[in-house]
Amino acid sequence: MLLTLIVCFFAGMGAGLGTGFAGMSAAAVISPMLITFLHMDPYLAVGIALASDVLASAASAYTYGKNKNLDIRGGLVMMAAVLAFTMVGSWAASLMPSQTMGGFSLFMTLFLGLKFIVLPVTTTKEKRAGLSPLVSTLQSLGCGVVIGFICGFVGAGGGLMMLLILTSVLGYELKTAVGTSVFIMTFTALTGAASHFAIGGAPDVLVLALCMLFTLVWALIAARFANRASPVVLNRATGAVLTVLGIIMIAVHYL
């Protein structure tokens, strides 16, 4: 019981900070920690992680929206494709060996952290000004297909990819990109969690409740600070946390 509480607390803290600060999918942190420290089945661990992401992302999106850092209309097109292919990815994940999923989740955490440190997102609103509506729609649909599949398949990387696409491809500035990302992730996480539990069965109720609670609390704290912080600080802080978590979990898993 004590080990479960400790693991869920730190998993929720890492996931909440990542979600609130940079629009990360909570599953990028929670699923590898549940797999590594509680030896949970990777498929169900992803389902719990996605379920934890729902409230955390919704709370973060509300906070960003209050600060006028959320583009609801721009996210709807991408959301449609993401939702559809999250279910496809969840189904495909059920066909994969558990060890494959577990290893991917562990290394994805480290990759996400290094990505934020090496390539911080610093785009501005001007980049989006010259993009035609047709091109924007087609890009959103195509990117939504890729993001949705990855989110449903491993429960990790969806938030990061969405953030990079919204900033680098669609030209959003960072805070609006984060707000829009967590808005979309609220619904993709809900769809992914429902698909995982429908296919893989009911999760551990205690672990689910603890992860959802801790992730929500830390996401609210992080989102409030994030709307006052500089983009560089947000990128570097999140990258450092995820990199350390990734290194620790890989070491514990393989050594």
CSV table of C-alpha atoms in Angstrom, one decimal:
chain,number,residue,atom,x,y,z
A,1,MET,CA,0.0,0.0,0.0
A,2,LEU,CA,2.8,2.4,0.9
A,3,LEU,CA,4.8,1.7,-2.2
A,4,THR,CA,1.6,2.2,-4.3
A,5,LEU,CA,1.0,5.6,-2.7
A,6,ILE,CA,4.6,6.7,-3.2
A,7,VAL,CA,4.7,5.6,-6.8
A,8,CYS,CA,1.4,7.2,-7.6
A,9,PHE,CA,2.3,10.4,-5.9
A,10,PHE,CA,5.5,10.9,-7.8
A,11,ALA,CA,4.0,9.7,-11.1
A,12,GLY,CA,1.1,12.1,-10.6
A,13,MET,CA,3.5,15.0,-9.7
A,14,GLY,CA,5.7,14.4,-12.8
A,15,ALA,CA,2.7,14.0,-15.0
A,16,GLY,CA,0.8,17.0,-13.6
A,17,LEU,CA,3.8,19.3,-13.9
A,18,GLY,CA,4.4,18.1,-17.5
A,19,THR,CA,0.8,18.7,-18.4
A,20,GLY,CA,0.4,22.0,-16.8
A,21,PHE,CA,3.7,23.5,-17.9
A,22,ALA,CA,4.0,22.2,-21.5
A,23,GLY,CA,0.9,20.3,-22.5
A,24,MET,CA,2.5,16.9,-22.1
A,25,SER,CA,0.4,13.8,-22.1
A,26,ALA,CA,0.3,12.6,-18.5
A,27,ALA,CA,0.8,9.1,-19.8
A,28,ALA,CA,4.4,9.9,-20.8
A,29,VAL,CA,5.3,9.8,-17.1
A,30,ILE,CA,2.6,7.7,-15.4
A,31,SER,CA,2.6,4.6,-17.6
A,32,PRO,CA,6.4,3.9,-17.5
A,33,MET,CA,6.4,4.5,-13.7
A,34,LEU,CA,3.5,2.0,-13.1
A,35,ILE,CA,5.2,-0.5,-15.4
A,36,THR,CA,8.6,-0.1,-13.8
A,37,PHE,CA,7.8,0.2,-10.1
A,38,LEU,CA,4.5,-1.6,-9.7
A,39,HIS,CA,5.1,-4.2,-12.4
A,40,MET,CA,1.7,-3.4,-13.9
A,41,ASP,CA,0.7,-4.8,-17.3
A,42,PRO,CA,1.8,-2.1,-19.8
A,43,TYR,CA,-1.6,-2.0,-21.6
A,44,LEU,CA,-3.6,-1.4,-18.4
A,45,ALA,CA,-0.9,1.1,-17.2
A,46,VAL,CA,-1.4,3.2,-20.3
A,47,GLY,CA,-5.2,3.1,-19.7
A,48,ILE,CA,-4.8,4.4,-16.2
A,49,ALA,CA,-2.3,7.0,-17.4
A,50,LEU,CA,-4.8,8.2,-20.1
A,51,ALA,CA,-7.6,8.3,-17.6
A,52,SER,CA,-5.4,10.5,-15.3
A,53,ASP,CA,-4.8,12.8,-18.2
A,54,VAL,CA,-8.5,13.6,-18.7
A,55,LEU,CA,-9.0,15.7,-15.6
A,56,ALA,CA,-5.5,17.2,-15.6
A,57,SER,CA,-5.8,18.3,-19.2
A,58,ALA,CA,-9.3,19.7,-18.7
A,59,ALA,CA,-8.2,21.7,-15.7
A,60,SER,CA,-5.1,23.0,-17.5
A,61,ALA,CA,-7.1,23.9,-20.5
A,62,TYR,CA,-9.5,25.9,-18.3
A,63,THR,CA,-6.7,27.8,-16.8
A,64,TYR,CA,-5.1,28.6,-20.1
A,65,GLY,CA,-8.5,29.6,-21.5
A,66,LYS,CA,-9.0,32.1,-18.6
A,67,ASN,CA,-5.7,33.7,-19.5
A,68,LYS,CA,-6.7,33.9,-23.2
A,69,ASN,CA,-4.1,31.3,-24.3
A,70,LEU,CA,-6.5,28.8,-25.9
A,71,ASP,CA,-7.7,28.5,-29.5
A,72,ILE,CA,-10.8,26.3,-29.4
A,73,ARG,CA,-11.8,26.8,-33.1
A,74,GLY,CA,-8.3,26.0,-34.4
A,75,GLY,CA,-8.1,22.8,-32.3
A,76,LEU,CA,-11.4,21.3,-33.4
A,77,VAL,CA,-10.3,20.1,-36.9
A,78,MET,CA,-7.2,18.4,-35.4
A,79,MET,CA,-9.3,16.9,-32.6
A,80,ALA,CA,-11.6,15.1,-35.0
A,81,ALA,CA,-8.7,13.2,-36.6
A,82,VAL,CA,-7.0,12.6,-33.3
A,83,LEU,CA,-10.1,11.1,-31.7
A,84,ALA,CA,-10.7,8.7,-34.5
A,85,PHE,CA,-7.1,7.5,-34.7
A,86,THR,CA,-6.7,7.3,-30.9
A,87,MET,CA,-9.2,4.4,-31.0
A,88,VAL,CA,-7.3,2.8,-33.9
A,89,GLY,CA,-4.0,3.1,-32.0
A,90,SER,CA,-5.6,1.6,-28.9
A,91,TRP,CA,-6.8,-1.4,-30.8
A,92,ALA,CA,-3.3,-1.8,-32.5
A,93,ALA,CA,-1.6,-1.7,-29.1
A,94,SER,CA,-3.7,-4.6,-27.8
A,95,LEU,CA,-2.1,-6.8,-30.5
A,96,MET,CA,1.5,-5.9,-29.5
A,97,PRO,CA,3.6,-7.9,-26.9
A,98,SER,CA,3.6,-6.2,-23.5
A,99,GLN,CA,7.4,-6.0,-23.4
A,100,THR,CA,7.4,-4.0,-26.6
A,101,MET,CA,5.0,-1.4,-25.2
A,102,GLY,CA,6.9,-1.2,-21.9
A,103,GLY,CA,10.3,-0.6,-23.4
A,104,PHE,CA,8.9,2.0,-25.8
A,105,SER,CA,7.3,3.9,-22.9
A,106,LEU,CA,10.5,4.0,-20.9
A,107,PHE,CA,12.6,5.4,-23.7
A,108,MET,CA,9.9,7.8,-24.9
A,109,THR,CA,10.1,9.5,-21.5
A,110,LEU,CA,13.8,10.2,-21.9
A,111,PHE,CA,13.4,11.2,-25.5
A,112,LEU,CA,10.7,13.8,-24.7
A,113,GLY,CA,12.9,15.3,-22.0
A,114,LEU,CA,15.9,15.7,-24.2
A,115,LYS,CA,13.8,17.1,-27.0
A,116,PHE,CA,12.6,19.9,-24.8
A,117,ILE,CA,16.1,20.8,-23.6
A,118,VAL,CA,17.8,20.6,-27.0
A,119,LEU,CA,15.0,22.1,-29.1
A,120,PRO,CA,12.9,24.5,-27.0
A,121,VAL,CA,9.8,25.9,-28.6
A,122,THR,CA,10.1,29.6,-29.2
A,123,THR,CA,7.8,30.4,-32.1
A,124,THR,CA,5.5,33.5,-32.2
A,125,LYS,CA,2.1,34.4,-33.5
A,126,GLU,CA,3.4,36.0,-36.6
A,127,LYS,CA,4.4,32.6,-38.1
A,128,ARG,CA,0.7,31.6,-38.5
A,129,ALA,CA,-0.4,34.9,-40.1
A,130,GLY,CA,0.4,33.9,-43.7
A,131,LEU,CA,-1.1,30.3,-43.6
A,132,SER,CA,-4.2,29.8,-45.8
A,133,PRO,CA,-7.3,28.2,-44.3
A,134,LEU,CA,-7.2,25.2,-46.7
A,135,VAL,CA,-3.5,24.4,-46.0
A,136,SER,CA,-4.1,24.8,-42.3
A,137,THR,CA,-7.1,22.4,-42.4
A,138,LEU,CA,-5.2,19.8,-44.4
A,139,GLN,CA,-2.2,20.0,-42.1
A,140,SER,CA,-4.4,19.7,-39.0
A,141,LEU,CA,-6.1,16.6,-40.4
A,142,GLY,CA,-2.8,14.9,-41.4
A,143,CYS,CA,-1.1,15.7,-38.1
A,144,GLY,CA,-4.2,14.7,-36.1
A,145,VAL,CA,-4.0,11.2,-37.7
A,146,VAL,CA,-0.4,10.7,-36.6
A,147,ILE,CA,-0.9,12.2,-33.1
A,148,GLY,CA,-4.1,10.2,-32.4
A,149,PHE,CA,-2.5,6.9,-33.4
A,150,ILE,CA,0.5,7.4,-31.2
A,151,CYS,CA,-1.6,8.6,-28.3
A,152,GLY,CA,-3.8,5.5,-28.5
A,153,PHE,CA,-0.9,3.1,-29.1
A,154,VAL,CA,1.5,4.0,-26.3
A,155,GLY,CA,-0.3,6.8,-24.4
A,156,ALA,CA,2.9,8.8,-24.7
A,157,GLY,CA,4.1,11.5,-27.1
A,158,GLY,CA,0.7,12.8,-28.1
A,159,GLY,CA,1.0,16.0,-26.1
A,160,LEU,CA,4.5,16.7,-27.2
A,161,MET,CA,3.8,16.0,-30.8
A,162,MET,CA,0.8,18.3,-30.7
A,163,LEU,CA,2.8,21.0,-29.1
A,164,LEU,CA,5.5,20.8,-31.7
A,165,ILE,CA,3.0,20.7,-34.6
A,166,LEU,CA,0.9,23.6,-33.2
A,167,THR,CA,4.1,25.7,-32.9
A,168,SER,CA,6.4,24.5,-35.7
A,169,VAL,CA,3.9,23.6,-38.4
A,170,LEU,CA,0.8,25.7,-37.6
A,171,GLY,CA,2.6,28.7,-36.2
A,172,TYR,CA,1.1,29.0,-32.7
A,173,GLU,CA,3.0,30.8,-30.0
A,174,LEU,CA,4.0,28.6,-27.1
A,175,LYS,CA,1.3,29.3,-24.4
A,176,THR,CA,-1.6,29.2,-26.9
A,177,ALA,CA,-0.1,26.0,-28.3
A,178,VAL,CA,0.0,24.5,-24.8
A,179,GLY,CA,-3.6,25.6,-24.0
A,180,THR,CA,-4.9,24.2,-27.3
A,181,SER,CA,-2.9,21.0,-26.8
A,182,VAL,CA,-4.3,20.3,-23.4
A,183,PHE,CA,-7.8,21.1,-24.7
A,184,ILE,CA,-7.4,18.4,-27.4
A,185,MET,CA,-5.7,16.0,-25.0
A,186,THR,CA,-8.7,16.1,-22.7
A,187,PHE,CA,-10.8,14.4,-25.3
A,188,THR,CA,-8.2,12.1,-26.8
A,189,ALA,CA,-7.2,10.8,-23.4
A,190,LEU,CA,-10.9,10.1,-22.6
A,191,THR,CA,-11.3,8.2,-25.8
A,192,GLY,CA,-8.0,6.3,-25.3
A,193,ALA,CA,-8.8,5.4,-21.7
A,194,ALA,CA,-12.3,4.1,-22.6
A,195,SER,CA,-10.8,2.0,-25.5
A,196,HIS,CA,-8.1,0.5,-23.3
A,197,PHE,CA,-10.5,-0.4,-20.5
A,198,ALA,CA,-13.0,-1.8,-22.9
A,199,ILE,CA,-10.4,-4.0,-24.6
A,200,GLY,CA,-8.1,-4.8,-21.6
A,201,GLY,CA,-10.6,-4.9,-18.7
A,202,ALA,CA,-11.1,-2.9,-15.5
A,203,PRO,CA,-8.0,-1.3,-14.0
A,204,ASP,CA,-6.8,-1.2,-10.3
A,205,VAL,CA,-9.3,1.2,-8.8
A,206,LEU,CA,-6.9,2.4,-6.0
A,207,VAL,CA,-4.1,3.1,-8.4
A,208,LEU,CA,-6.5,4.8,-10.9
A,209,ALA,CA,-7.9,7.1,-8.2
A,210,LEU,CA,-4.5,8.1,-6.7
A,211,CYS,CA,-3.0,8.8,-10.1
A,212,MET,CA,-6.0,10.9,-11.2
A,213,LEU,CA,-6.0,12.9,-7.9
A,214,PHE,CA,-2.2,13.7,-7.8
A,215,THR,CA,-2.0,14.5,-11.5
A,216,LEU,CA,-5.0,16.9,-11.3
A,217,VAL,CA,-3.5,18.7,-8.3
A,218,TRP,CA,-0.1,19.2,-9.8
A,219,ALA,CA,-1.5,20.1,-13.2
A,220,LEU,CA,-3.5,23.0,-11.6
A,221,ILE,CA,-0.5,24.3,-9.8
A,222,ALA,CA,1.8,24.1,-12.9
A,223,ALA,CA,-0.8,25.7,-15.2
A,224,ARG,CA,-1.2,28.7,-13.0
A,225,PHE,CA,2.6,29.3,-12.8
A,226,ALA,CA,3.1,28.5,-16.5
A,227,ASN,CA,0.8,31.4,-17.6
A,228,ARG,CA,3.2,33.7,-15.9
A,229,ALA,CA,6.5,32.1,-16.8
A,230,SER,CA,8.7,32.6,-19.9
A,231,PRO,CA,8.8,30.0,-22.7
A,232,VAL,CA,12.4,29.2,-22.1
A,233,VAL,CA,11.8,28.4,-18.5
A,234,LEU,CA,8.8,26.2,-19.3
A,235,ASN,CA,10.8,24.2,-21.9
A,236,ARG,CA,13.9,23.7,-19.9
A,237,ALA,CA,12.2,22.8,-16.6
A,238,THR,CA,9.9,20.2,-18.2
A,239,GLY,CA,12.8,18.7,-20.2
A,240,ALA,CA,14.9,18.4,-17.1
A,241,VAL,CA,12.2,16.6,-15.1
A,242,LEU,CA,11.4,14.2,-17.9
A,243,THR,CA,15.0,13.5,-18.6
A,244,VAL,CA,15.8,12.6,-15.0
A,245,LEU,CA,12.7,10.4,-14.8
A,246,GLY,CA,13.6,8.6,-18.0
A,247,ILE,CA,17.1,7.9,-16.8
A,248,ILE,CA,16.0,6.6,-13.4
A,249,MET,CA,13.3,4.4,-14.9
A,250,ILE,CA,15.5,2.9,-17.6
A,251,ALA,CA,18.2,2.2,-15.0
A,252,VAL,CA,15.7,0.5,-12.6
A,253,HIS,CA,14.1,-1.5,-15.5
A,254,TYR,CA,17.3,-2.8,-17.1
A,255,LEU,CA,19.9,-3.0,-14.3
